[in-house]
PDB file of C-alpha atoms and ligand atoms in Angstrom:
ATOM      1  CA  UNK A   1       0.135   0.137   0.041  1.00  0.00           C
ATOM      2  CA  UNK A   2       1.762   3.236  -1.123  1.00  0.00           C
ATOM      3  CA  UNK A   3       0.958   6.554   0.583  1.00  0.00           C
ATOM      4  CA  UNK A   4      -0.525   4.683   3.377  1.00  0.00           C
ATOM      5  CA  UNK A   5       0.183   7.457   5.922  1.00  0.00           C
ATOM      6  CA  UNK A   6      -3.006   9.753   4.884  1.00  0.00           C
ATOM      7  CA  UNK A   7      -6.115  10.132   3.143  1.00  0.00           C
ATOM      8  CA  UNK A   8      -7.284   7.175   0.644  1.00  0.00           C
ATOM      9  CA  UNK A   9      -4.054   5.413   1.671  1.00  0.00           C
ATOM     10  CA  UNK A  10      -4.590   5.047   5.154  1.00  0.00           C
ATOM     11  CA  UNK A  11      -8.375   4.197   4.917  1.00  0.00           C
ATOM     12  CA  UNK A  12      -7.438   1.619   2.305  1.00  0.00           C
ATOM     13  CA  UNK A  13      -4.927  -0.112   4.631  1.00  0.00           C
ATOM     14  CA  UNK A  14      -7.969  -0.194   7.348  1.00  0.00           C
ATOM     15  CA  UNK A  15     -10.132  -1.705   5.152  1.00  0.00           C
ATOM     16  CA  UNK A  16      -7.681  -4.076   3.478  1.00  0.00           C
ATOM     17  CA  UNK A  17      -7.031  -5.046   7.126  1.00  0.00           C
ATOM     18  CA  UNK A  18     -10.648  -5.358   7.943  1.00  0.00           C
ATOM     19  CA  UNK A  19     -10.426  -7.816   5.050  1.00  0.00           C
ATOM     20  CA  UNK A  20      -8.004 -10.056   6.795  1.00  0.00           C
ATOM     21  CA  UNK A  21      -4.796  -8.399   5.313  1.00  0.00           C
ATOM     22  CA  UNK A  22      -1.464  -7.711   6.871  1.00  0.00           C
ATOM     23  CA  UNK A  23      -0.510  -4.284   5.709  1.00  0.00           C
ATOM     24  CA  UNK A  24       2.673  -3.147   4.433  1.00  0.00           C
ATOM     25  CA  UNK A  25       2.453   0.315   4.779  1.00  0.00           C
ATOM     26  CA  UNK A  26       4.942   2.486   2.615  1.00  0.00           C
ATOM     27  CA  UNK A  27       5.364   6.090   2.575  1.00  0.00           C
ATOM     28  CA  UNK A  28       8.075   8.798   2.287  1.00  0.00           C
ATOM     29  CA  UNK A  29       6.847  10.108   5.495  1.00  0.00           C
ATOM     30  CA  UNK A  30       7.932   8.066   8.232  1.00  0.00           C
ATOM     31  CA  UNK A  31       6.255  10.390  10.912  1.00  0.00           C
ATOM     32  CA  UNK A  32       3.224  10.086   9.084  1.00  0.00           C
ATOM     33  CA  UNK A  33       3.334   6.482   9.173  1.00  0.00           C
ATOM     34  CA  UNK A  34       4.005   6.418  12.828  1.00  0.00           C
ATOM     35  CA  UNK A  35       1.414   8.632  13.903  1.00  0.00           C
ATOM     36  CA  UNK A  36      -1.072   7.140  11.624  1.00  0.00           C
ATOM     37  CA  UNK A  37      -4.007   4.864  12.851  1.00  0.00           C
ATOM     38  CA  UNK A  38      -2.391   1.886  10.814  1.00  0.00           C
ATOM     39  CA  UNK A  39      -3.990  -1.516  11.781  1.00  0.00           C
ATOM     40  CA  UNK A  40      -2.065  -3.330  14.478  1.00  0.00           C
ATOM     41  CA  UNK A  41       0.760  -5.362  13.096  1.00  0.00           C
ATOM     42  CA  UNK A  42       1.363  -3.465   9.707  1.00  0.00           C
ATOM     43  CA  UNK A  43       4.901  -3.111   8.702  1.00  0.00           C
ATOM     44  CA  UNK A  44       6.289   0.203   7.934  1.00  0.00           C
ATOM     45  CA  UNK A  45       8.243   0.991   5.123  1.00  0.00           C
ATOM     46  CA  UNK A  46       9.922   4.616   4.506  1.00  0.00           C
ATOM     47  CA  UNK A  47      10.276   4.934   0.621  1.00  0.00           C
ATOM     48  CA  UNK A  48      10.004   7.537  -1.787  1.00  0.00           C
ATOM     49  CA  UNK A  49       8.565   6.692  -4.976  1.00  0.00           C
ATOM     50  CA  UNK A  50      10.549   9.597  -6.639  1.00  0.00           C
ATOM     51  CA  UNK A  51      13.790   7.203  -5.809  1.00  0.00           C
ATOM     52  CA  UNK A  52      13.034   4.725  -8.582  1.00  0.00           C
ATOM     53  CA  UNK A  53      16.666   2.919  -8.031  1.00  0.00           C
ATOM     54  CA  UNK A  54      15.782   1.761  -4.448  1.00  0.00           C
ATOM     55  CA  UNK A  55      13.756  -1.597  -4.100  1.00  0.00           C
ATOM     56  CA  UNK A  56      10.497  -0.951  -1.914  1.00  0.00           C
ATOM     57  CA  UNK A  57      10.612  -4.669  -0.831  1.00  0.00           C
ATOM     58  CA  UNK A  58      14.164  -4.758   0.383  1.00  0.00           C
ATOM     59  CA  UNK A  59      13.603  -4.387   4.266  1.00  0.00           C
ATOM     60  CA  UNK A  60      10.530  -6.770   4.660  1.00  0.00           C
ATOM     61  CA  UNK A  61      11.294 -10.234   5.948  1.00  0.00           C
ATOM     62  CA  UNK A  62      12.253 -13.318   3.964  1.00  0.00           C
ATOM     63  CA  UNK A  63       8.605 -15.128   4.568  1.00  0.00           C
ATOM     64  CA  UNK A  64       6.319 -12.166   3.525  1.00  0.00           C
ATOM     65  CA  UNK A  65       4.046 -13.392   0.622  1.00  0.00           C
ATOM     66  CA  UNK A  66       2.669 -10.030  -1.103  1.00  0.00           C
ATOM     67  CA  UNK A  67      -0.630 -10.932  -2.596  1.00  0.00           C
ATOM     68  CA  UNK A  68      -2.189  -7.523  -3.280  1.00  0.00           C
ATOM     69  CA  UNK A  69      -0.601  -4.175  -4.176  1.00  0.00           C
ATOM     70  CA  UNK A  70      -2.210  -0.762  -4.033  1.00  0.00           C
ATOM     71  CA  UNK A  71      -0.251   1.890  -6.169  1.00  0.00           C
ATOM     72  CA  UNK A  72      -1.901   4.953  -4.321  1.00  0.00           C
ATOM     73  CA  UNK A  73       0.819   7.704  -4.678  1.00  0.00           C
ATOM     74  CA  UNK A  74       0.104  10.803  -6.854  1.00  0.00           C
ATOM     75  CA  UNK A  75       1.286  14.084  -6.484  1.00  0.00           C
ATOM     76  CA  UNK A  76       0.988  17.574  -8.501  1.00  0.00           C
ATOM     77  CA  UNK A  77       2.608  20.605  -8.351  1.00  0.00           C
ATOM     78  CA  UNK A  78      -0.390  22.928  -9.036  1.00  0.00           C
ATOM     79  CA  UNK A  79       1.108  25.353 -11.748  1.00  0.00           C
ATOM     80  CA  UNK A  80       0.476  25.769 -15.192  1.00  0.00           C
ATOM     81  CA  UNK A  81       2.245  24.420 -18.425  1.00  0.00           C
ATOM     82  CA  UNK A  82       3.633  27.660 -18.915  1.00  0.00           C
ATOM     83  CA  UNK A  83       4.354  28.079 -15.436  1.00  0.00           C
ATOM     84  CA  UNK A  84       6.289  24.969 -14.400  1.00  0.00           C
ATOM     85  CA  UNK A  85      10.121  24.202 -15.209  1.00  0.00           C
ATOM     86  CA  UNK A  86      10.689  21.231 -16.889  1.00  0.00           C
ATOM     87  CA  UNK A  87      12.589  19.952 -14.039  1.00  0.00           C
ATOM     88  CA  UNK A  88       9.821  20.182 -11.487  1.00  0.00           C
ATOM     89  CA  UNK A  89       7.465  18.764 -14.188  1.00  0.00           C
ATOM     90  CA  UNK A  90      10.081  15.627 -14.481  1.00  0.00           C
ATOM     91  CA  UNK A  91       9.604  15.222 -10.903  1.00  0.00           C
ATOM     92  CA  UNK A  92       5.956  14.677 -10.643  1.00  0.00           C
ATOM     93  CA  UNK A  93       6.139  12.137 -13.789  1.00  0.00           C
ATOM     94  CA  UNK A  94       9.199  10.421 -11.771  1.00  0.00           C
ATOM     95  CA  UNK A  95       7.093  10.225  -8.843  1.00  0.00           C
ATOM     96  CA  UNK A  96       3.707   9.347 -10.239  1.00  0.00           C
ATOM     97  CA  UNK A  97       4.570   7.297 -13.561  1.00  0.00           C
ATOM     98  CA  UNK A  98       8.248   6.123 -12.964  1.00  0.00           C
ATOM     99  CA  UNK A  99       7.741   5.503  -9.219  1.00  0.00           C
ATOM    100  CA  UNK A 100       4.555   3.156  -9.279  1.00  0.00           C
ATOM    101  CA  UNK A 101       6.263   1.194 -12.382  1.00  0.00           C
ATOM    102  CA  UNK A 102       9.286   0.454 -10.166  1.00  0.00           C
ATOM    103  CA  UNK A 103       6.990  -0.449  -7.048  1.00  0.00           C
ATOM    104  CA  UNK A 104       4.792  -2.522  -9.891  1.00  0.00           C
ATOM    105  CA  UNK A 105       7.609  -4.110 -11.239  1.00  0.00           C
ATOM    106  CA  UNK A 106       9.149  -5.198  -7.507  1.00  0.00           C
ATOM    107  CA  UNK A 107       5.808  -6.541  -6.422  1.00  0.00           C
ATOM    108  CA  UNK A 108       4.965  -8.576  -9.522  1.00  0.00           C
ATOM    109  CA  UNK A 109       8.765 -10.147  -9.735  1.00  0.00           C
ATOM    110  CA  UNK A 110       8.015 -11.246  -6.304  1.00  0.00           C
ATOM    111  CA  UNK A 111       4.490 -12.601  -6.885  1.00  0.00           C
ATOM    112  CA  UNK A 112       5.702 -14.437 -10.148  1.00  0.00           C
ATOM    113  CA  UNK A 113       8.657 -15.815  -8.249  1.00  0.00           C
ATOM    114  CA  UNK A 114       6.009 -17.379  -5.750  1.00  0.00           C
ATOM    115  CA  UNK A 115       3.464 -18.106  -8.235  1.00  0.00           C
ATOM    116  CA  UNK A 116       0.954 -15.550  -6.183  1.00  0.00           C
ATOM    117  CA  UNK A 117      -2.114 -15.058  -8.188  1.00  0.00           C
ATOM    118  CA  UNK A 118      -2.447 -11.613  -6.944  1.00  0.00           C
ATOM    119  CA  UNK A 119      -4.594  -8.160  -7.497  1.00  0.00           C
ATOM    120  CA  UNK A 120      -2.801  -4.747  -8.387  1.00  0.00           C
ATOM    121  CA  UNK A 121      -5.104  -1.587  -8.074  1.00  0.00           C
ATOM    122  CA  UNK A 122      -3.932   1.687  -9.185  1.00  0.00           C
ATOM    123  CA  UNK A 123      -5.600   4.872  -7.685  1.00  0.00           C
ATOM    124  CA  UNK A 124      -6.483   7.267 -10.791  1.00  0.00           C
ATOM    125  CA  UNK A 125      -8.464  10.251 -10.897  1.00  0.00           C
ATOM    126  CA  UNK A 126     -10.991  11.629 -13.210  1.00  0.00           C
ATOM    127  CA  UNK A 127      -8.175  13.710 -14.504  1.00  0.00           C
ATOM    128  CA  UNK A 128      -7.184  10.785 -16.115  1.00  0.00           C
ATOM    129  CA  UNK A 129      -9.620  11.812 -19.032  1.00  0.00           C
ATOM    130  CA  UNK A 130     -10.842  15.512 -18.008  1.00  0.00           C
ATOM    131  CA  UNK A 131      -8.678  18.477 -17.912  1.00  0.00           C
ATOM    132  CA  UNK A 132      -7.385  19.315 -14.534  1.00  0.00           C
ATOM    133  CA  UNK A 133      -5.434  22.656 -15.354  1.00  0.00           C
ATOM    134  CA  UNK A 134      -2.633  20.778 -14.006  1.00  0.00           C
ATOM    135  CA  UNK A 135      -1.209  18.965 -17.005  1.00  0.00           C
ATOM    136  CA  UNK A 136       1.708  17.343 -15.030  1.00  0.00           C
ATOM    137  CA  UNK A 137      -0.767  15.506 -12.652  1.00  0.00           C
ATOM    138  CA  UNK A 138      -3.694  14.677 -15.611  1.00  0.00           C
ATOM    139  CA  UNK A 139      -0.923  13.672 -17.904  1.00  0.00           C
ATOM    140  CA  UNK A 140       0.518  11.353 -15.437  1.00  0.00           C
ATOM    141  CA  UNK A 141      -2.812   9.804 -14.419  1.00  0.00           C
ATOM    142  CA  UNK A 142      -3.407   9.037 -18.101  1.00  0.00           C
ATOM    143  CA  UNK A 143      -0.469   7.283 -18.347  1.00  0.00           C
ATOM    144  CA  UNK A 144      -1.199   5.102 -15.463  1.00  0.00           C
ATOM    145  CA  UNK A 145      -4.835   4.048 -16.771  1.00  0.00           C
ATOM    146  CA  UNK A 146      -3.115   3.035 -19.973  1.00  0.00           C
ATOM    147  CA  UNK A 147      -0.064   0.909 -17.890  1.00  0.00           C
ATOM    148  CA  UNK A 148      -3.044  -0.405 -15.868  1.00  0.00           C
ATOM    149  CA  UNK A 149      -4.682  -1.893 -19.165  1.00  0.00           C
ATOM    150  CA  UNK A 150      -1.476  -3.367 -20.475  1.00  0.00           C
ATOM    151  CA  UNK A 151      -0.588  -5.132 -17.445  1.00  0.00           C
ATOM    152  CA  UNK A 152      -3.895  -6.643 -17.264  1.00  0.00           C
ATOM    153  CA  UNK A 153      -3.381  -8.487 -20.496  1.00  0.00           C
ATOM    154  CA  UNK A 154       0.434  -8.967 -20.047  1.00  0.00           C
ATOM    155  CA  UNK A 155       0.024 -10.307 -16.399  1.00  0.00           C
ATOM    156  CA  UNK A 156      -3.650 -12.277 -16.932  1.00  0.00           C
ATOM    157  CA  UNK A 157      -2.316 -15.163 -17.656  1.00  0.00           C
ATOM    158  CA  UNK A 158      -0.476 -15.701 -14.555  1.00  0.00           C
ATOM    159  CA  UNK A 159      -3.599 -15.035 -12.775  1.00  0.00           C
ATOM    160  CA  UNK A 160      -2.657 -11.291 -11.864  1.00  0.00           C
ATOM    161  CA  UNK A 161      -5.335  -9.174 -11.698  1.00  0.00           C
ATOM    162  CA  UNK A 162      -4.955  -5.449 -12.451  1.00  0.00           C
ATOM    163  CA  UNK A 163      -7.489  -2.406 -11.933  1.00  0.00           C
ATOM    164  CA  UNK A 164      -7.890   0.829 -11.074  1.00  0.00           C
ATOM    165  CA  UNK A 165     -10.000   3.409  -9.310  1.00  0.00           C
ATOM    166  CA  UNK A 166     -10.872   6.752 -10.618  1.00  0.00           C
ATOM    167  CA  UNK A 167     -12.236   8.816  -7.427  1.00  0.00           C
ATOM    168  CA  UNK A 168     -13.663  12.199  -7.748  1.00  0.00           C
ATOM    169  CA  UNK A 169     -13.284  14.951  -5.177  1.00  0.00           C
ATOM    170  CA  UNK A 170     -12.541  13.225  -1.794  1.00  0.00           C
ATOM    171  CA  UNK A 171     -12.470  15.164   1.241  1.00  0.00           C
ATOM    172  CA  UNK A 172      -8.950  13.969   2.915  1.00  0.00           C
ATOM    173  CA  UNK A 173      -9.201  16.871   5.459  1.00  0.00           C
ATOM    174  CA  UNK A 174      -5.681  17.963   4.479  1.00  0.00           C
ATOM    175  CA  UNK A 175      -6.381  21.332   5.279  1.00  0.00           C
ATOM    176  CA  UNK A 176      -9.413  22.301   7.687  1.00  0.00           C
ATOM    177  CA  UNK A 177      -9.748  25.971   6.834  1.00  0.00           C
ATOM    178  CA  UNK A 178     -12.974  28.143   6.321  1.00  0.00           C
ATOM    179  CA  UNK A 179     -11.596  28.129   2.513  1.00  0.00           C
ATOM    180  CA  UNK A 180     -11.246  24.335   2.317  1.00  0.00           C
ATOM    181  CA  UNK A 181     -15.110  24.197   3.641  1.00  0.00           C
ATOM    182  CA  UNK A 182     -16.132  26.596   1.037  1.00  0.00           C
ATOM    183  CA  UNK A 183     -14.590  24.453  -1.696  1.00  0.00           C
ATOM    184  CA  UNK A 184     -16.158  21.481  -0.564  1.00  0.00           C
ATOM    185  CA  UNK A 185     -19.323  22.899  -0.688  1.00  0.00           C
ATOM    186  CA  UNK A 186     -19.078  24.199  -4.178  1.00  0.00           C
ATOM    187  CA  UNK A 187     -17.851  20.894  -5.249  1.00  0.00           C
ATOM    188  CA  UNK A 188     -20.499  19.053  -3.269  1.00  0.00           C
ATOM    189  CA  UNK A 189     -23.171  21.127  -5.604  1.00  0.00           C
ATOM    190  CA  UNK A 190     -21.456  19.699  -8.589  1.00  0.00           C
ATOM    191  CA  UNK A 191     -22.095  16.030  -7.247  1.00  0.00           C
ATOM    192  CA  UNK A 192     -25.060  13.699  -8.419  1.00  0.00           C
ATOM    193  CA  UNK A 193     -24.952  12.459  -4.936  1.00  0.00           C
ATOM    194  CA  UNK A 194     -25.055  15.860  -3.363  1.00  0.00           C
ATOM    195  CA  UNK A 195     -21.837  15.226  -1.149  1.00  0.00           C
ATOM    196  CA  UNK A 196     -18.008  14.986  -1.736  1.00  0.00           C
ATOM    197  CA  UNK A 197     -16.584  11.816  -0.878  1.00  0.00           C
ATOM    198  CA  UNK A 198     -14.967  10.317   1.985  1.00  0.00           C
ATOM    199  CA  UNK A 199     -11.395   8.615   1.826  1.00  0.00           C
ATOM    200  CA  UNK A 200     -13.582   5.247   2.929  1.00  0.00           C
ATOM    201  CA  UNK A 201     -16.006   5.443  -0.059  1.00  0.00           C
ATOM    202  CA  UNK A 202     -12.686   4.860  -2.195  1.00  0.00           C
ATOM    203  CA  UNK A 203     -11.134   2.444   0.014  1.00  0.00           C
ATOM    204  CA  UNK A 204     -14.153   0.378  -0.162  1.00  0.00           C
ATOM    205  CA  UNK A 205     -14.138  -0.071  -3.760  1.00  0.00           C
ATOM    206  CA  UNK A 206     -10.278  -0.678  -3.688  1.00  0.00           C
ATOM    207  CA  UNK A 207     -10.785  -3.412  -0.948  1.00  0.00           C
ATOM    208  CA  UNK A 208     -13.648  -5.140  -3.435  1.00  0.00           C
ATOM    209  CA  UNK A 209     -11.483  -4.976  -6.373  1.00  0.00           C
ATOM    210  CA  UNK A 210      -8.586  -6.800  -4.207  1.00  0.00           C
ATOM    211  CA  UNK A 211     -10.982  -9.352  -3.352  1.00  0.00           C
ATOM    212  CA  UNK A 212     -12.209 -12.775  -4.877  1.00  0.00           C
ATOM    213  CA  UNK A 213     -15.464 -10.826  -5.529  1.00  0.00           C
ATOM    214  CA  UNK A 214     -14.108  -9.418  -8.153  1.00  0.00           C
ATOM    215  CA  UNK A 215     -12.325 -12.469  -9.021  1.00  0.00           C
ATOM    216  CA  UNK A 216     -13.283 -12.145 -12.990  1.00  0.00           C
ATOM    217  CA  UNK A 217     -12.515  -8.202 -13.068  1.00  0.00           C
ATOM    218  CA  UNK A 218      -9.457  -6.812 -14.542  1.00  0.00           C
ATOM    219  CA  UNK A 219      -8.120  -4.159 -16.576  1.00  0.00           C
ATOM    220  CA  UNK A 220     -11.086  -2.096 -15.348  1.00  0.00           C
ATOM    221  CA  UNK A 221     -11.341   1.625 -14.109  1.00  0.00           C
ATOM    222  CA  UNK A 222     -14.108   1.953 -11.574  1.00  0.00           C
ATOM    223  CA  UNK A 223     -15.038   5.518 -11.090  1.00  0.00           C
ATOM    224  CA  UNK A 224     -15.814   6.535  -7.564  1.00  0.00           C
ATOM    225  CA  UNK A 225     -17.266  10.051  -7.504  1.00  0.00           C
ATOM    226  CA  UNK A 226     -20.917  10.297  -6.745  1.00  0.00           C
ATOM    227  CA  UNK A 227     -21.670  10.978 -10.325  1.00  0.00           C
ATOM    228  CA  UNK A 228     -19.127  14.090 -10.560  1.00  0.00           C
ATOM    229  CA  UNK A 229     -17.952  12.915 -13.824  1.00  0.00           C
ATOM    230  CA  UNK A 230     -21.368  13.419 -15.385  1.00  0.00           C
ATOM    231  CA  UNK A 231     -21.528  17.082 -14.347  1.00  0.00           C
ATOM    232  CA  UNK A 232     -21.601  19.015 -17.906  1.00  0.00           C
ATOM    233  CA  UNK A 233     -21.843  22.399 -19.326  1.00  0.00           C
ATOM    234  CA  UNK A 234     -25.771  22.187 -19.199  1.00  0.00           C
ATOM    235  CA  UNK A 235     -25.479  22.239 -15.205  1.00  0.00           C
ATOM    236  CA  UNK A 236     -23.215  25.288 -15.757  1.00  0.00           C
ATOM    237  CA  UNK A 237     -25.870  27.058 -17.999  1.00  0.00           C
ATOM    238  CA  UNK A 238     -28.591  26.474 -15.770  1.00  0.00           C
ATOM    239  CA  UNK A 239     -27.303  25.994 -12.090  1.00  0.00           C
ATOM    240  CA  UNK A 240     -28.510  22.501 -11.400  1.00  0.00           C
ATOM    241  CA  UNK A 241     -30.024  19.412 -13.092  1.00  0.00           C
ATOM    242  CA  UNK A 242     -33.224  20.167 -11.428  1.00  0.00           C
ATOM    243  CA  UNK A 243     -33.272  23.846 -12.659  1.00  0.00           C
ATOM    244  CA  UNK A 244     -32.843  22.541 -16.293  1.00  0.00           C
ATOM    245  CA  UNK A 245     -35.774  20.012 -15.884  1.00  0.00           C
ATOM    246  CA  UNK A 246     -38.021  23.105 -14.862  1.00  0.00           C
ATOM    247  CA  UNK A 247     -36.699  24.982 -17.655  1.00  0.00           C
ATOM    248  CA  UNK A 248     -37.748  22.842 -20.277  1.00  0.00           C
ATOM    249  CA  UNK A 249     -40.987  21.492 -18.590  1.00  0.00           C
TER     250      UNK A 249
HETATM  251  N1  LIG B 301      -8.193  13.427  -2.322  1.00  0.00           N
HETATM  252  C1  LIG B 301      -8.773  13.625  -3.521  1.00  0.00           C
HETATM  253  O1  LIG B 301      -9.814  14.358  -4.036  1.00  0.00           O
HETATM  254  C2  LIG B 301      -8.352  12.729  -4.745  1.00  0.00           C
HETATM  255  C3  LIG B 301      -9.380  12.881  -6.116  1.00  0.00           C
HETATM  256  C4  LIG B 301      -8.562  11.754  -6.910  1.00  0.00           C
HETATM  257  C5  LIG B 301      -7.735  11.075  -6.975  1.00  0.00           C
HETATM  258  N2  LIG B 301      -6.982  11.237  -5.864  1.00  0.00           N
HETATM  259  C6  LIG B 301      -5.751  10.370  -5.605  1.00  0.00           C
HETATM  260  O2  LIG B 301      -5.732   9.366  -4.915  1.00  0.00           O
HETATM  261  C7  LIG B 301      -4.195   9.231  -4.179  1.00  0.00           C
HETATM  262  C8  LIG B 301      -4.269   9.885  -2.673  1.00  0.00           C
HETATM  263  O3  LIG B 301      -4.713  11.032  -2.614  1.00  0.00           O
HETATM  264  P1  LIG B 301      -4.714  11.603  -1.032  1.00  0.00           P
HETATM  265  O4  LIG B 301      -5.810  12.478  -1.449  1.00  0.00           O
HETATM  266  O5  LIG B 301      -5.461  10.700   0.024  1.00  0.00           O
HETATM  267  O6  LIG B 301      -3.315  11.824  -0.372  1.00  0.00           O
HETATM  268  P2  LIG B 301      -3.152  12.637   0.760  1.00  0.00           P
HETATM  269  O7  LIG B 301      -2.159  13.642   0.492  1.00  0.00           O
HETATM  270  O8  LIG B 301      -4.019  12.659   1.532  1.00  0.00           O
HETATM  271  O9  LIG B 301      -1.889  11.577   1.111  1.00  0.00           O
HETATM  272  C9  LIG B 301      -0.650  11.207   0.388  1.00  0.00           C
HETATM  273  C10 LIG B 301       0.352  10.261   0.926  1.00  0.00           C
HETATM  274  O10 LIG B 301       1.064   9.787   0.198  1.00  0.00           O
HETATM  275  C11 LIG B 301       2.173  10.206   0.691  1.00  0.00           C
HETATM  276  N3  LIG B 301       3.178  10.424  -0.451  1.00  0.00           N
HETATM  277  C12 LIG B 301       3.574  11.443  -1.222  1.00  0.00           C
HETATM  278  N4  LIG B 301       4.417  11.529  -2.006  1.00  0.00           N
HETATM  279  C13 LIG B 301       5.027   9.988  -1.638  1.00  0.00           C
HETATM  280  C14 LIG B 301       6.095   9.887  -2.510  1.00  0.00           C
HETATM  281  N5  LIG B 301       6.909   9.978  -3.540  1.00  0.00           N
HETATM  282  N6  LIG B 301       6.685   8.647  -2.018  1.00  0.00           N
HETATM  283  C15 LIG B 301       5.838   7.957  -1.166  1.00  0.00           C
HETATM  284  N7  LIG B 301       5.151   8.466  -0.427  1.00  0.00           N
HETATM  285  C16 LIG B 301       4.106   9.453  -0.925  1.00  0.00           C
HETATM  286  C17 LIG B 301       2.362  11.252   1.563  1.00  0.00           C
HETATM  287  O11 LIG B 301       3.193  11.313   2.705  1.00  0.00           O
HETATM  288  C18 LIG B 301       0.818  11.123   2.434  1.00  0.00           C
HETATM  289  O12 LIG B 301       1.013  10.282   3.600  1.00  0.00           O
HETATM  290  C19 LIG B 301      -3.741  10.097  -5.191  1.00  0.00           C
HETATM  291  O13 LIG B 301      -2.676   9.401  -6.463  1.00  0.00           O
HETATM  292  C20 LIG B 301      -4.466  10.905  -5.719  1.00  0.00           C
HETATM  293  O14 LIG B 301      -3.716  11.571  -7.039  1.00  0.00           O
HETATM  294  C21 LIG B 301      -7.260  11.803  -4.592  1.00  0.00           C
END
């Protein structure tokens, strides 16, 4: 589980532990891992996905058998294409794309060497296919969406399933300010189900994809967005789906 120290990663570690998994919690922030409410018995691994030459599994005890990988880490810079120096864009792409590739390669080698019929889930975003105005981020998510599909086909014969989730607006409580609350309310107004998501909403779907109940599911990207993906220009023009319905009556 990468990025297990906070947010969706932490919630997913808890959901997988409830399903009986022992958690290998990977994060670049050792303090976050130690402070987090991780399930008892979790193995903590300090690893920065930007450092692609270090082996994420190197410090694990010999008898650990990894059956599930959740590629959860995804960073963004926040600046536009014209503002973002190439070196800073490269750091994001290195972390999100190459870092996830390196972790996945280490885990797949581990699974194949032990004949583990495992499950891999990538945490993408609606912005794998929708403009985010953060091109470094959306480009990296689109690349991972394609990697997920490639791996589903390449690793399927070995019994390894590869899927993804694409969360919408999820409240990870990162900045509990008035501005963040106003942003949450504005976001909720765009969501068909009328609220922003909680990390647990995403965690439950990842845990399901990892489970045997999804044993015939591979190469799929499940949106976990309360319907946000379907927000469109009509809502923008007329205020809401209800207002548009009233207008056309
Ligand atoms: N929160 C949302 O609204 C949202 C929406 C769509 C997609 N996502 C995706 O969900 C994933 C998790 O997002 P979140 O909001 O829960 O994040 P978060 O900021 O709450 O937590 C991220 C965790 O990852 C760790 N991390 C960051 N960079 C790392 C690196 N280079 N190496 C190792 N660990 C690193 C951080 O220390 C932190 O513990 C990301 O891939 C993000 O793109 C989030």
